[in-house]
Each structure stands twice: as C-alpha cells, then as structure tokens.
Short mmCIF file of C-alpha atoms and ligand atoms in Angstrom, two decimals:
data_model
loop_
_atom_site.label_atom_id
_atom_site.label_comp_id
_atom_site.label_asym_id
_atom_site.label_seq_id
_atom_site.Cartn_x
_atom_site.Cartn_y
_atom_site.Cartn_z
CA MET A 1 11.70 -4.34 -13.05
CA LYS A 2 9.25 -3.85 -10.19
CA LEU A 3 10.12 -1.10 -7.72
CA SER A 4 6.74 -0.48 -6.12
CA VAL A 5 6.25 -0.92 -2.37
CA ASN A 6 3.27 -0.66 -0.04
CA ILE A 7 2.65 1.19 3.21
CA GLY A 8 -0.68 -0.10 4.46
CA SER A 9 -3.09 -0.02 1.53
CA VAL A 10 -1.14 2.67 -0.33
CA GLN A 11 1.26 1.76 -3.12
CA PHE A 12 4.30 3.92 -3.85
CA LYS A 13 5.95 3.60 -7.26
CA ASN A 14 9.44 3.16 -5.81
CA PRO A 15 11.07 2.95 -2.38
CA VAL A 16 12.95 6.27 -2.39
CA THR A 17 11.78 9.32 -0.47
CA VAL A 18 13.24 12.39 1.27
CA ALA A 19 13.58 12.73 5.05
CA SER A 20 11.41 15.34 6.75
CA GLY A 21 13.00 18.78 7.11
CA THR A 22 15.96 18.23 4.83
CA PHE A 23 15.08 19.51 1.37
CA SER A 24 13.69 22.62 -0.28
CA TYR A 25 10.14 22.98 -1.60
CA ILE A 26 11.02 25.99 -3.68
CA GLN A 27 10.19 25.07 -7.26
CA LYS A 28 13.68 25.97 -8.53
CA TYR A 29 15.29 23.45 -6.16
CA SER A 30 12.63 20.75 -6.25
CA SER A 31 13.05 20.51 -10.02
CA ILE A 32 16.87 20.24 -9.68
CA ALA A 33 16.29 17.38 -7.26
CA ASP A 34 13.77 15.78 -9.66
CA LEU A 35 11.47 15.06 -6.72
CA LYS A 36 8.64 13.97 -9.05
CA LYS A 37 10.51 10.73 -9.76
CA LEU A 38 10.52 9.73 -6.10
CA GLY A 39 8.19 7.19 -4.52
CA ALA A 40 7.04 9.81 -2.02
CA ILE A 41 7.88 13.20 -0.54
CA ILE A 42 7.97 13.71 3.24
CA PRO A 43 7.90 17.46 3.92
CA LYS A 44 9.00 19.31 7.07
CA THR A 45 7.04 18.49 10.22
CA VAL A 46 4.15 20.83 10.92
CA THR A 47 2.48 21.62 14.22
CA LEU A 48 -1.04 22.84 14.96
CA ASN A 49 0.08 26.40 15.62
CA PRO A 50 2.98 28.29 14.04
CA ARG A 51 6.42 27.85 15.67
CA GLU A 52 9.36 30.21 15.35
CA GLY A 53 11.87 27.47 16.08
CA ASN A 54 15.06 27.80 18.11
CA PRO A 55 17.47 30.74 18.25
CA SER A 56 20.33 30.64 15.73
CA PRO A 57 22.88 29.26 15.06
CA ARG A 58 20.77 26.23 14.27
CA ILE A 59 23.17 24.11 12.23
CA VAL A 60 26.81 23.13 12.83
CA GLU A 61 28.84 20.95 10.49
CA THR A 62 30.62 18.06 12.22
CA PRO A 63 32.88 15.26 10.97
CA SER A 64 30.79 13.36 8.37
CA GLY A 65 27.60 14.98 9.55
CA MET A 66 25.82 17.93 11.05
CA VAL A 67 24.12 18.84 14.30
CA ASN A 68 20.87 20.76 13.92
CA ALA A 69 18.51 22.41 16.36
CA ILE A 70 15.88 23.93 14.10
CA GLY A 71 13.06 23.36 16.60
CA ILE A 72 10.35 22.63 14.01
CA GLU A 73 10.00 26.16 12.67
CA ASN A 74 6.78 26.12 10.65
CA ALA A 75 3.78 28.27 9.81
CA GLY A 76 1.21 25.92 11.37
CA ALA A 77 -1.00 23.20 9.90
CA ASP A 78 -3.69 25.41 8.28
CA CYS A 79 -1.12 27.59 6.55
CA PHE A 80 0.74 24.47 5.35
CA ILE A 81 -2.39 22.73 4.08
CA ASN A 82 -3.64 25.80 2.23
CA GLY A 83 -0.23 26.87 0.91
CA LYS A 84 2.89 24.71 0.71
CA LEU A 85 0.99 21.43 0.45
CA LYS A 86 -0.78 22.67 -2.69
CA GLU A 87 2.61 23.55 -4.22
CA LEU A 88 4.08 20.21 -3.16
CA LYS A 89 1.23 18.30 -4.78
CA LYS A 90 2.06 19.97 -8.11
CA ILE A 91 5.42 18.15 -8.06
CA GLY A 92 3.48 14.95 -8.74
CA ALA A 93 4.88 12.54 -6.14
CA PRO A 94 2.62 11.29 -3.32
CA ILE A 95 2.95 13.20 -0.05
CA ILE A 96 3.52 11.64 3.36
CA ALA A 97 2.78 14.61 5.65
CA SER A 98 4.67 14.89 8.94
CA VAL A 99 3.09 16.23 12.12
CA SER A 100 4.11 16.79 15.72
CA ALA A 101 2.26 17.97 18.84
CA HIS A 102 2.65 18.48 22.58
CA THR A 103 -0.61 16.75 23.49
CA ASP A 104 -2.70 13.79 22.34
CA LYS A 105 -5.55 16.21 21.67
CA ASP A 106 -3.44 18.27 19.24
CA PHE A 107 -2.34 15.08 17.45
CA LEU A 108 -6.01 14.23 16.94
CA VAL A 109 -6.89 17.71 15.67
CA LEU A 110 -3.97 17.48 13.23
CA THR A 111 -5.16 14.05 12.08
CA GLU A 112 -8.63 15.42 11.35
CA LYS A 113 -7.16 18.29 9.36
CA PHE A 114 -4.93 15.97 7.31
CA ASN A 115 -7.79 13.50 6.73
CA LYS A 116 -9.22 16.16 4.44
CA ALA A 117 -5.93 17.30 2.94
CA GLY A 118 -5.42 14.58 0.33
CA VAL A 119 -2.12 13.13 1.54
CA SER A 120 -1.10 9.49 1.04
CA ALA A 121 -0.01 8.83 4.63
CA LEU A 122 0.69 10.68 7.87
CA GLU A 123 4.02 10.44 9.68
CA LEU A 124 3.85 11.20 13.42
CA ASN A 125 7.11 12.82 14.47
CA LEU A 126 7.30 11.40 17.98
CA SER A 127 11.02 11.96 18.13
CA CYS A 128 12.24 15.55 17.61
CA PRO A 129 15.14 16.09 20.04
CA ASN A 130 14.94 19.88 19.75
CA LEU A 131 11.78 20.61 21.70
CA LYS A 132 11.79 21.48 25.38
CA HIS A 133 10.32 18.21 26.64
CA LYS A 134 11.73 16.07 29.42
CA THR A 135 11.20 12.91 27.38
CA LEU A 136 10.15 12.27 23.82
CA VAL A 137 6.99 10.27 23.14
CA ALA A 138 9.06 7.70 21.27
CA GLN A 139 11.28 7.16 24.32
CA ASP A 140 8.34 5.59 26.11
CA LYS A 141 6.62 2.55 24.64
CA ASN A 142 3.34 3.14 26.50
CA ALA A 143 3.13 6.77 25.36
CA THR A 144 3.94 5.66 21.79
CA TYR A 145 1.23 3.00 21.95
CA CYS A 146 -1.42 5.40 23.30
CA ILE A 147 -0.80 8.21 20.78
CA VAL A 148 -0.53 5.89 17.78
CA LYS A 149 -3.67 4.00 18.82
CA ALA A 150 -5.70 7.20 19.24
CA VAL A 151 -4.51 8.61 15.91
CA VAL A 152 -5.06 5.35 13.99
CA ARG A 153 -8.66 5.29 15.22
CA LYS A 154 -9.30 8.77 13.73
CA ALA A 155 -7.16 8.54 10.60
CA CYS A 156 -8.36 7.82 7.06
CA MET A 157 -4.82 7.06 5.82
CA PRO A 158 -1.89 4.90 6.87
CA ILE A 159 -0.08 6.13 9.99
CA VAL A 160 3.71 6.04 10.23
CA ALA A 161 5.42 6.46 13.63
CA LYS A 162 8.80 8.22 13.41
CA LEU A 163 11.08 6.97 16.14
CA THR A 164 14.10 8.26 18.02
CA PRO A 165 17.40 6.40 18.22
CA ASN A 166 17.90 7.88 21.71
CA VAL A 167 16.61 4.75 23.47
CA THR A 168 18.04 1.47 24.73
CA ASP A 169 16.13 -0.76 22.30
CA ILE A 170 14.31 0.96 19.44
CA SER A 171 12.71 -2.30 18.30
CA LEU A 172 10.56 -2.37 21.46
CA ILE A 173 9.16 1.07 20.65
CA ALA A 174 8.56 -0.04 17.05
CA GLN A 175 6.70 -3.07 18.40
CA ALA A 176 4.47 -0.75 20.48
CA ALA A 177 3.70 1.31 17.36
CA GLN A 178 2.85 -1.86 15.43
CA ASP A 179 0.63 -3.16 18.24
CA ALA A 180 -1.22 0.19 18.22
CA GLY A 181 -2.02 -0.16 14.53
CA ALA A 182 0.71 1.86 12.80
CA SER A 183 1.10 0.92 9.14
CA ALA A 184 4.86 1.59 9.23
CA VAL A 185 7.65 3.02 11.36
CA SER A 186 10.29 5.55 10.29
CA LEU A 187 13.73 5.30 11.80
CA VAL A 188 15.88 7.05 12.75
CA ASN A 189 15.47 10.66 13.75
CA THR A 190 18.66 12.44 14.88
CA PHE A 191 20.92 11.42 17.77
CA SER A 192 21.03 13.94 20.65
CA ALA A 193 24.34 15.78 20.35
CA MET A 194 26.24 18.99 21.03
CA VAL A 195 29.28 20.97 19.85
CA ILE A 196 31.19 23.49 21.99
CA ASP A 197 33.13 26.52 20.78
CA VAL A 198 36.13 26.37 23.13
CA ASN A 199 37.17 29.98 22.51
CA LYS A 200 33.74 31.34 23.40
CA ARG A 201 33.22 28.58 25.99
CA ARG A 202 29.67 28.26 24.69
CA SER A 203 27.70 25.84 22.61
CA LYS A 204 27.90 26.41 18.88
CA LEU A 205 24.09 26.08 18.80
CA GLY A 206 21.65 28.70 20.04
CA ASN A 207 19.62 25.87 21.60
CA VAL A 208 22.80 24.49 23.28
CA THR A 209 22.01 20.91 22.19
CA GLY A 210 20.77 19.44 18.94
CA GLY A 211 20.58 16.27 16.85
CA LEU A 212 23.33 14.59 14.83
CA SER A 213 22.59 13.35 11.29
CA GLY A 214 24.54 12.39 8.17
CA PRO A 215 27.01 9.61 7.32
CA ALA A 216 28.43 9.67 10.87
CA ILE A 217 25.27 7.94 12.14
CA ARG A 218 24.77 5.50 9.26
CA PRO A 219 26.18 2.25 10.69
CA ILE A 220 24.26 2.78 13.95
CA ALA A 221 21.02 3.60 12.12
CA LEU A 222 21.56 0.53 9.95
CA TYR A 223 21.94 -1.65 13.03
CA MET A 224 18.72 -0.21 14.48
CA VAL A 225 16.81 -0.91 11.27
CA TYR A 226 18.17 -4.47 11.21
CA GLN A 227 17.30 -4.99 14.89
CA THR A 228 13.78 -3.61 14.36
CA ALA A 229 13.19 -5.69 11.21
CA GLN A 230 13.83 -8.83 13.27
CA ARG A 231 10.98 -7.89 15.62
CA ILE A 232 8.17 -6.29 13.59
CA LYS A 233 6.16 -7.16 10.48
CA ILE A 234 5.08 -3.69 9.32
CA PRO A 235 7.29 -1.82 6.81
CA ILE A 236 10.24 0.32 7.92
CA ILE A 237 11.06 3.65 6.28
CA ALA A 238 14.79 3.89 6.94
CA MET A 239 17.02 6.95 7.15
CA GLY A 240 20.33 7.92 8.68
CA GLY A 241 23.25 9.08 6.56
CA ILE A 242 22.13 7.65 3.22
CA THR A 243 24.20 9.42 0.55
CA ASN A 244 24.18 6.98 -2.38
CA SER A 245 22.45 3.86 -3.69
CA SER A 246 24.89 1.50 -2.01
CA ASP A 247 24.00 3.04 1.39
CA ALA A 248 20.30 2.75 0.53
CA LEU A 249 20.68 -0.90 -0.52
CA GLU A 250 22.34 -1.67 2.83
CA PHE A 251 19.20 -0.42 4.59
CA ILE A 252 16.91 -2.36 2.24
CA MET A 253 18.90 -5.56 2.78
CA ALA A 254 18.73 -4.94 6.54
CA GLY A 255 14.92 -4.91 6.25
CA ALA A 256 13.77 -1.44 5.13
CA THR A 257 10.86 -1.19 2.69
CA MET A 258 11.51 2.48 1.88
CA VAL A 259 14.62 4.63 2.24
CA ALA A 260 14.79 8.37 2.86
CA VAL A 261 17.61 10.71 1.91
CA GLY A 262 18.16 13.50 4.45
CA THR A 263 21.37 15.39 5.20
CA ALA A 264 22.93 14.24 1.89
CA SER A 265 20.62 16.68 0.05
CA PHE A 266 22.48 19.59 1.70
CA VAL A 267 25.66 18.45 -0.08
CA ASN A 268 24.08 17.15 -3.29
CA PRO A 269 20.46 18.20 -3.96
CA GLN A 270 20.26 15.44 -6.57
CA ALA A 271 21.15 12.73 -4.04
CA PRO A 272 17.58 11.32 -3.79
CA ARG A 273 17.36 10.94 -7.57
CA ASP A 274 20.89 9.47 -7.73
CA VAL A 275 19.92 6.93 -5.05
CA LEU A 276 16.89 5.85 -7.10
CA GLU A 277 18.87 5.58 -10.35
CA GLY A 278 21.61 3.62 -8.56
CA ILE A 279 19.11 1.14 -7.13
CA LYS A 280 17.68 0.56 -10.62
CA LYS A 281 21.19 -0.02 -12.04
CA TYR A 282 22.02 -2.46 -9.25
CA MET A 283 18.81 -4.39 -9.92
CA GLN A 284 19.50 -4.51 -13.65
CA LYS A 285 23.09 -5.64 -13.16
CA ASN A 286 22.12 -8.33 -10.66
CA LYS A 287 18.96 -9.41 -12.54
CA ILE A 288 16.67 -8.54 -9.63
CA LYS A 289 13.11 -8.38 -10.99
CA ASP A 290 11.37 -7.05 -7.87
CA ILE A 291 12.78 -4.80 -5.13
CA LYS A 292 11.01 -7.08 -2.62
CA GLU A 293 13.64 -9.75 -3.41
CA LEU A 294 16.15 -7.49 -1.66
CA ILE A 295 14.12 -6.39 1.38
CA GLY A 296 15.52 -8.05 4.49
CA VAL A 297 17.80 -10.52 2.68
CA MET A 298 20.31 -9.94 5.49
CA LYS A 299 18.95 -12.34 8.08
C1 FMN B 1 18.09 20.35 9.25
C2 FMN B 1 17.27 19.16 9.64
C3 FMN B 1 15.91 19.33 9.92
C4 FMN B 1 15.14 18.23 10.27
N1 FMN B 1 13.81 18.42 10.51
C5 FMN B 1 13.02 17.33 10.79
C6 FMN B 1 11.63 17.48 10.96
O1 FMN B 1 11.07 18.56 10.85
N2 FMN B 1 10.91 16.37 11.23
C7 FMN B 1 11.48 15.11 11.34
O2 FMN B 1 10.76 14.12 11.58
N3 FMN B 1 12.80 14.95 11.17
C8 FMN B 1 13.58 16.02 10.90
N4 FMN B 1 14.92 15.85 10.70
C9 FMN B 1 15.50 14.49 10.80
C10 FMN B 1 15.60 13.83 9.43
O3 FMN B 1 14.34 13.71 8.82
C11 FMN B 1 16.27 12.42 9.53
O4 FMN B 1 15.45 11.60 10.33
C12 FMN B 1 17.65 12.48 10.14
O5 FMN B 1 18.34 13.64 9.76
C13 FMN B 1 18.49 11.24 9.78
O6 FMN B 1 18.66 11.13 8.38
P1 FMN B 1 19.94 11.74 7.60
O7 FMN B 1 21.16 11.34 8.36
O8 FMN B 1 19.87 11.17 6.23
O9 FMN B 1 19.76 13.23 7.60
C14 FMN B 1 15.73 16.94 10.36
C15 FMN B 1 17.09 16.79 10.06
C16 FMN B 1 17.86 17.87 9.70
C17 FMN B 1 19.31 17.65 9.36
#
C-alpha cells in the first residue's frame, strides 16, 4: 500500500498531519499522540518577535466546535528555532514550520531564518483572524500573490500558503498563491466568530471576536477544498473539523493531497494517529494500492 504524497520536491510518507496551533509539543503528550507516525508535523505559527497573544479567556466551546482567540502567542522565531524545533525534530516526523508577519520584510527575514533551520517546508499563515489587522493578507489576491512571490524567491524549501475561509471565493486566492509559485495551499483557517455571555452582556472572549473550528465547520471547509481543487493544480493540505478517517477521506476525495487534524486533538489526542490507521484500513478493505487513487475522485 502506497501512502506517500509530495509537496513540491519533498515526499511525505503519508498524508496525515496536525493543524498548526492545535496540539502539544510536550514529550509526554506527543508520544501519546504517536506523532512520529505522521506524514508531517505543523507546529504553532511563529513570528519574528515574541508575542504575548490576546487577553484571556481565549477559548470558548461551542456546539460541535470551539471559538479561539489565542493571538499567536509565541516566543519568537529565534527562540523557536533554537529550542522547540530541536525537540520537535527528535519526534522523527518531518516538520512544516508555520510563520506569520505584519510586513513583507518580516516574512523575508523569517524565510531566511527557516532556510537554515532544516525544515521540510514553510507554511505562511496569511489568515489568522485574531490579529488586529483591517484585512488579512489572504483576503486579498494581489497581497497574497506579492507575499508568496517574494518568499518563494528567497526560500530553499517548498512554500505553502495557508488561506482564510473568510472570503467570497477561496479558490481565487488559491489561484493567486499558485501563480506566485506556492508549492501547496492549506485550507481552511478558522471562520471569524463570536460568543456573547448574556448575563455579563460581554463577549466570552477577551479579544471579543475569534475563529470557529471543529466539526461545525467541516461541510463548509469540505466545499471550499472541493471548489479550490477544481481550479488549481498544486496540492491542497485540507483541514476543518476532521475527527476521524471517514472525515479525512471526504477531504481527500474532494481533492486534498494531505489532511490535518486540528480541534479534534483537544478531545482525543490520538485522533491524528486514528485518522492514519483508519485510512490504511479503508485502503486495505477497498483494495486501494495507492492513496493517489483516492485524491480528487469526487469530480
Ligand atoms: C486553539 C487554536 C489555535 C490555532 N493556532 C493556529 C496557528 O497558530 N496558526 C495557524 O495557521 N492556524 C491556527 N489554528 C487554526 C488551525 O490550524 C486550523 O486551520 C483550524 O482550526 C481548522 O481546523 P480544525 O477544525 O480541525 O481545528 C488554530 C486553531 C485553534 C483551535
């Protein structure tokens, strides 16, 4: 059975990964989750300088999902590269690092730093809804094109553009990323959302608004992956409410090359491993020799 997939020139041993910001790196937990078996690991987004993130509360549970407003809390790129990244590499799965920045210049500095960091690919988070910007890069196809193009020119590894679902037609933004030389697109990030505490007459989140994830968004994310797969040729890393292998297979059949487990890990830390095992069982049962036979079968 062949499970390997490619992003640009890099081969990953299977199509299952974890969505940025949704799992623990602490050794105790990463071994429970069996992350070494995964095709890749996508850690939390890092920025050039440290960020404290948003005021708490930062997470609210909602029907079949959660709204978060973490605000990319992180210790900064240098600290990540010299610390957590070294620990993550010991797990043994290839790393797709995730970066975000306010300016094109910072994206380029981050790219130079990660060129020397020994990661398999670089995901540009162009789509975090929890930063105080008027618009996200990935809400504007020209801005997406310009940043991806500049980064691709500097990068020594495949570049993945992570897109927001908070647009009219996500496939047009994916097309801009492809035209600029991205090796893949990741979709979707969270849907802008909010939850109000009626007794306090205030938002339940310190940041007032946040992003919705989990099974509640799955059918919409699936549609967006399907719509994007009809337009672009580069691989799609799909995420949005994947909790089991059947969910993951839906995304693969809709056109995803890789699938990422996010919010499900908060409920079941072994969800990524279960998704991988379930895909293998499905392939065995249905005599599928190569995962590529399933990618985009839903035309
Ligand atoms: C608590 C939390 C933190 C997240 N942090 C990041 C992040 O740092 N960078 C990023 O690109 N996406 C981040 N995301 C978005 C996820 O990677 C994923 O795109 C989204 O949650 C949809 O997948 P899911 O429904 O399986 O969680 C975060 C999501 C959650 C729930």
